[in-house]
Amino acid sequence: MTTKELLYVEDALGHEQYFQTKCTETASQIQDAELKACIEQMAQKHQQIFQSFYGLL
């Protein structure tokens, strides 16, 4: 991988960690069970994306 590609992956990893953290924080504050489950699924999806990007390294 080129330096530019590695920087892209690094940025993507940071973004996915941020999104996962925000989804987890938001889900912990929501009372509606259906909405909470949806946001928890989003957090899991961002974790999967993070793992995929991390696997490139």
mmCIF file of N, CA and C in Angstrom:
data_model
loop_
_atom_site.group_PDB
_atom_site.id
_atom_site.type_symbol
_atom_site.label_atom_id
_atom_site.label_comp_id
_atom_site.label_asym_id
_atom_site.label_seq_id
_atom_site.Cartn_x
_atom_site.Cartn_y
_atom_site.Cartn_z
ATOM 1 N N MET A 1 0.839 -1.184 0.000
ATOM 2 C CA MET A 1 0.000 0.000 0.000
ATOM 3 C C MET A 1 0.884 1.247 0.000
ATOM 4 N N THR A 2 0.383 2.251 -0.644
ATOM 5 C CA THR A 2 1.113 3.512 -0.661
ATOM 6 C C THR A 2 0.860 4.263 0.653
ATOM 7 N N THR A 3 1.667 5.278 0.871
ATOM 8 C CA THR A 3 1.500 6.096 2.071
ATOM 9 C C THR A 3 0.125 6.752 2.082
ATOM 10 N N LYS A 4 -0.317 7.222 0.945
ATOM 11 C CA LYS A 4 -1.634 7.865 0.850
ATOM 12 C C LYS A 4 -2.751 6.868 1.173
ATOM 13 N N GLU A 5 -2.636 5.659 0.693
ATOM 14 C CA GLU A 5 -3.646 4.640 0.984
ATOM 15 C C GLU A 5 -3.659 4.292 2.474
ATOM 16 N N LEU A 6 -2.489 4.204 3.075
ATOM 17 C CA LEU A 6 -2.415 3.917 4.505
ATOM 18 C C LEU A 6 -3.033 5.046 5.327
ATOM 19 N N LEU A 7 -2.827 6.285 4.891
ATOM 20 C CA LEU A 7 -3.442 7.409 5.580
ATOM 21 C C LEU A 7 -4.963 7.357 5.464
ATOM 22 N N TYR A 8 -5.459 6.935 4.306
ATOM 23 C CA TYR A 8 -6.903 6.787 4.126
ATOM 24 C C TYR A 8 -7.453 5.733 5.086
ATOM 25 N N VAL A 9 -6.773 4.605 5.175
ATOM 26 C CA VAL A 9 -7.220 3.532 6.066
ATOM 27 C C VAL A 9 -7.191 4.009 7.522
ATOM 28 N N GLU A 10 -6.146 4.745 7.885
ATOM 29 C CA GLU A 10 -6.043 5.277 9.239
ATOM 30 C C GLU A 10 -7.222 6.225 9.540
ATOM 31 N N ASP A 11 -7.536 7.101 8.609
ATOM 32 C CA ASP A 11 -8.681 7.997 8.774
ATOM 33 C C ASP A 11 -9.986 7.205 8.884
ATOM 34 N N ALA A 12 -10.136 6.218 8.041
ATOM 35 C CA ALA A 12 -11.355 5.407 8.057
ATOM 36 C C ALA A 12 -11.504 4.683 9.390
ATOM 37 N N LEU A 13 -10.401 4.167 9.921
ATOM 38 C CA LEU A 13 -10.441 3.497 11.224
ATOM 39 C C LEU A 13 -10.899 4.469 12.310
ATOM 40 N N GLY A 14 -10.353 5.660 12.295
ATOM 41 C CA GLY A 14 -10.729 6.664 13.280
ATOM 42 C C GLY A 14 -12.196 7.048 13.184
ATOM 43 N N HIS A 15 -12.679 7.194 11.957
ATOM 44 C CA HIS A 15 -14.087 7.544 11.765
ATOM 45 C C HIS A 15 -15.010 6.430 12.265
ATOM 46 N N GLU A 16 -14.662 5.210 11.945
ATOM 47 C CA GLU A 16 -15.505 4.092 12.367
ATOM 48 C C GLU A 16 -15.514 3.943 13.890
ATOM 49 N N GLN A 17 -14.377 4.165 14.532
ATOM 50 C CA GLN A 17 -14.338 4.125 15.995
ATOM 51 C C GLN A 17 -15.233 5.220 16.568
ATOM 52 N N TYR A 18 -15.154 6.405 15.993
ATOM 53 C CA TYR A 18 -15.979 7.524 16.450
ATOM 54 C C TYR A 18 -17.468 7.208 16.294
ATOM 55 N N PHE A 19 -17.852 6.708 15.118
ATOM 56 C CA PHE A 19 -19.255 6.395 14.874
ATOM 57 C C PHE A 19 -19.754 5.318 15.835
ATOM 58 N N GLN A 20 -18.932 4.305 16.067
ATOM 59 C CA GLN A 20 -19.322 3.238 16.982
ATOM 60 C C GLN A 20 -19.513 3.786 18.391
ATOM 61 N N THR A 21 -18.582 4.622 18.829
ATOM 62 C CA THR A 21 -18.681 5.211 20.164
ATOM 63 C C THR A 21 -19.941 6.054 20.306
ATOM 64 N N LYS A 22 -20.218 6.886 19.317
ATOM 65 C CA LYS A 22 -21.396 7.750 19.374
ATOM 66 C C LYS A 22 -22.691 6.932 19.351
ATOM 67 N N CYS A 23 -22.727 5.890 18.540
ATOM 68 C CA CYS A 23 -23.921 5.040 18.509
ATOM 69 C C CYS A 23 -24.129 4.357 19.865
ATOM 70 N N THR A 24 -23.057 3.861 20.451
ATOM 71 C CA THR A 24 -23.151 3.192 21.748
ATOM 72 C C THR A 24 -23.613 4.165 22.828
ATOM 73 N N GLU A 25 -23.039 5.364 22.830
ATOM 74 C CA GLU A 25 -23.449 6.387 23.801
ATOM 75 C C GLU A 25 -24.919 6.749 23.627
ATOM 76 N N THR A 26 -25.330 6.928 22.384
ATOM 77 C CA THR A 26 -26.714 7.301 22.109
ATOM 78 C C THR A 26 -27.673 6.192 22.520
ATOM 79 N N ALA A 27 -27.330 4.958 22.186
ATOM 80 C CA ALA A 27 -28.195 3.825 22.530
ATOM 81 C C ALA A 27 -28.388 3.713 24.042
ATOM 82 N N SER A 28 -27.350 4.037 24.796
ATOM 83 C CA SER A 28 -27.458 3.931 26.259
ATOM 84 C C SER A 28 -28.400 4.982 26.844
ATOM 85 N N GLN A 29 -28.708 6.019 26.079
ATOM 86 C CA GLN A 29 -29.556 7.096 26.572
ATOM 87 C C GLN A 29 -30.999 7.010 26.078
ATOM 88 N N ILE A 30 -31.280 6.072 25.202
ATOM 89 C CA ILE A 30 -32.606 5.982 24.584
ATOM 90 C C ILE A 30 -33.485 5.002 25.356
ATOM 91 N N GLN A 31 -34.723 5.410 25.569
ATOM 92 C CA GLN A 31 -35.681 4.578 26.300
ATOM 93 C C GLN A 31 -36.469 3.645 25.372
ATOM 94 N N ASP A 32 -36.766 4.108 24.164
ATOM 95 C CA ASP A 32 -37.551 3.322 23.212
ATOM 96 C C ASP A 32 -36.768 2.083 22.792
ATOM 97 N N ALA A 33 -37.296 0.910 23.079
ATOM 98 C CA ALA A 33 -36.580 -0.344 22.845
ATOM 99 C C ALA A 33 -36.274 -0.588 21.368
ATOM 100 N N GLU A 34 -37.237 -0.284 20.511
ATOM 101 C CA GLU A 34 -37.043 -0.520 19.078
ATOM 102 C C GLU A 34 -35.961 0.387 18.506
ATOM 103 N N LEU A 35 -36.017 1.655 18.865
ATOM 104 C CA LEU A 35 -35.008 2.605 18.401
ATOM 105 C C LEU A 35 -33.633 2.267 18.980
ATOM 106 N N LYS A 36 -33.604 1.876 20.247
ATOM 107 C CA LYS A 36 -32.353 1.494 20.898
ATOM 108 C C LYS A 36 -31.717 0.301 20.175
ATOM 109 N N ALA A 37 -32.528 -0.688 19.825
ATOM 110 C CA ALA A 37 -32.020 -1.864 19.114
ATOM 111 C C ALA A 37 -31.461 -1.478 17.745
ATOM 112 N N CYS A 38 -32.131 -0.562 17.072
ATOM 113 C CA CYS A 38 -31.665 -0.101 15.765
ATOM 114 C C CYS A 38 -30.293 0.568 15.886
ATOM 115 N N ILE A 39 -30.140 1.425 16.869
ATOM 116 C CA ILE A 39 -28.867 2.129 17.045
ATOM 117 C C ILE A 39 -27.769 1.168 17.503
ATOM 118 N N GLU A 40 -28.128 0.184 18.316
ATOM 119 C CA GLU A 40 -27.148 -0.832 18.710
ATOM 120 C C GLU A 40 -26.675 -1.631 17.494
ATOM 121 N N GLN A 41 -27.581 -1.898 16.563
ATOM 122 C CA GLN A 41 -27.201 -2.585 15.316
ATOM 123 C C GLN A 41 -26.248 -1.719 14.503
ATOM 124 N N MET A 42 -26.498 -0.413 14.503
ATOM 125 C CA MET A 42 -25.598 0.497 13.792
ATOM 126 C C MET A 42 -24.207 0.462 14.424
ATOM 127 N N ALA A 43 -24.134 0.416 15.738
ATOM 128 C CA ALA A 43 -22.846 0.338 16.432
ATOM 129 C C ALA A 43 -22.114 -0.949 16.048
ATOM 130 N N GLN A 44 -22.856 -2.047 15.987
ATOM 131 C CA GLN A 44 -22.251 -3.322 15.592
ATOM 132 C C GLN A 44 -21.744 -3.269 14.153
ATOM 133 N N LYS A 45 -22.506 -2.627 13.284
ATOM 134 C CA LYS A 45 -22.095 -2.509 11.881
ATOM 135 C C LYS A 45 -20.813 -1.694 11.759
ATOM 136 N N HIS A 46 -20.713 -0.617 12.529
ATOM 137 C CA HIS A 46 -19.487 0.181 12.495
ATOM 138 C C HIS A 46 -18.303 -0.609 13.055
ATOM 139 N N GLN A 47 -18.561 -1.474 14.032
ATOM 140 C CA GLN A 47 -17.494 -2.339 14.541
ATOM 141 C C GLN A 47 -17.034 -3.307 13.455
ATOM 142 N N GLN A 48 -17.972 -3.855 12.704
ATOM 143 C CA GLN A 48 -17.627 -4.768 11.611
ATOM 144 C C GLN A 48 -16.821 -4.045 10.535
ATOM 145 N N ILE A 49 -17.220 -2.845 10.202
ATOM 146 C CA ILE A 49 -16.489 -2.060 9.199
ATOM 147 C C ILE A 49 -15.080 -1.774 9.702
ATOM 148 N N PHE A 50 -14.976 -1.406 10.985
ATOM 149 C CA PHE A 50 -13.661 -1.159 11.580
ATOM 150 C C PHE A 50 -12.782 -2.403 11.438
ATOM 151 N N GLN A 51 -13.322 -3.556 11.769
ATOM 152 C CA GLN A 51 -12.552 -4.796 11.674
ATOM 153 C C GLN A 51 -12.126 -5.090 10.235
ATOM 154 N N SER A 52 -12.976 -4.782 9.291
ATOM 155 C CA SER A 52 -12.635 -4.983 7.880
ATOM 156 C C SER A 52 -11.472 -4.096 7.462
ATOM 157 N N PHE A 53 -11.548 -2.818 7.826
ATOM 158 C CA PHE A 53 -10.448 -1.901 7.511
ATOM 159 C C PHE A 53 -9.173 -2.332 8.230
ATOM 160 N N TYR A 54 -9.300 -2.713 9.490
ATOM 161 C CA TYR A 54 -8.126 -3.125 10.274
ATOM 162 C C TYR A 54 -7.485 -4.355 9.645
ATOM 163 N N GLY A 55 -8.329 -5.214 9.092
ATOM 164 C CA GLY A 55 -7.822 -6.427 8.434
ATOM 165 C C GLY A 55 -6.953 -6.113 7.211
ATOM 166 N N LEU A 56 -7.134 -4.942 6.636
ATOM 167 C CA LEU A 56 -6.303 -4.558 5.488
ATOM 168 C C LEU A 56 -4.840 -4.363 5.888
ATOM 169 N N LEU A 57 -4.645 -4.029 7.157
ATOM 170 C CA LEU A 57 -3.290 -3.797 7.617
ATOM 171 C C LEU A 57 -2.619 -5.108 7.910
#
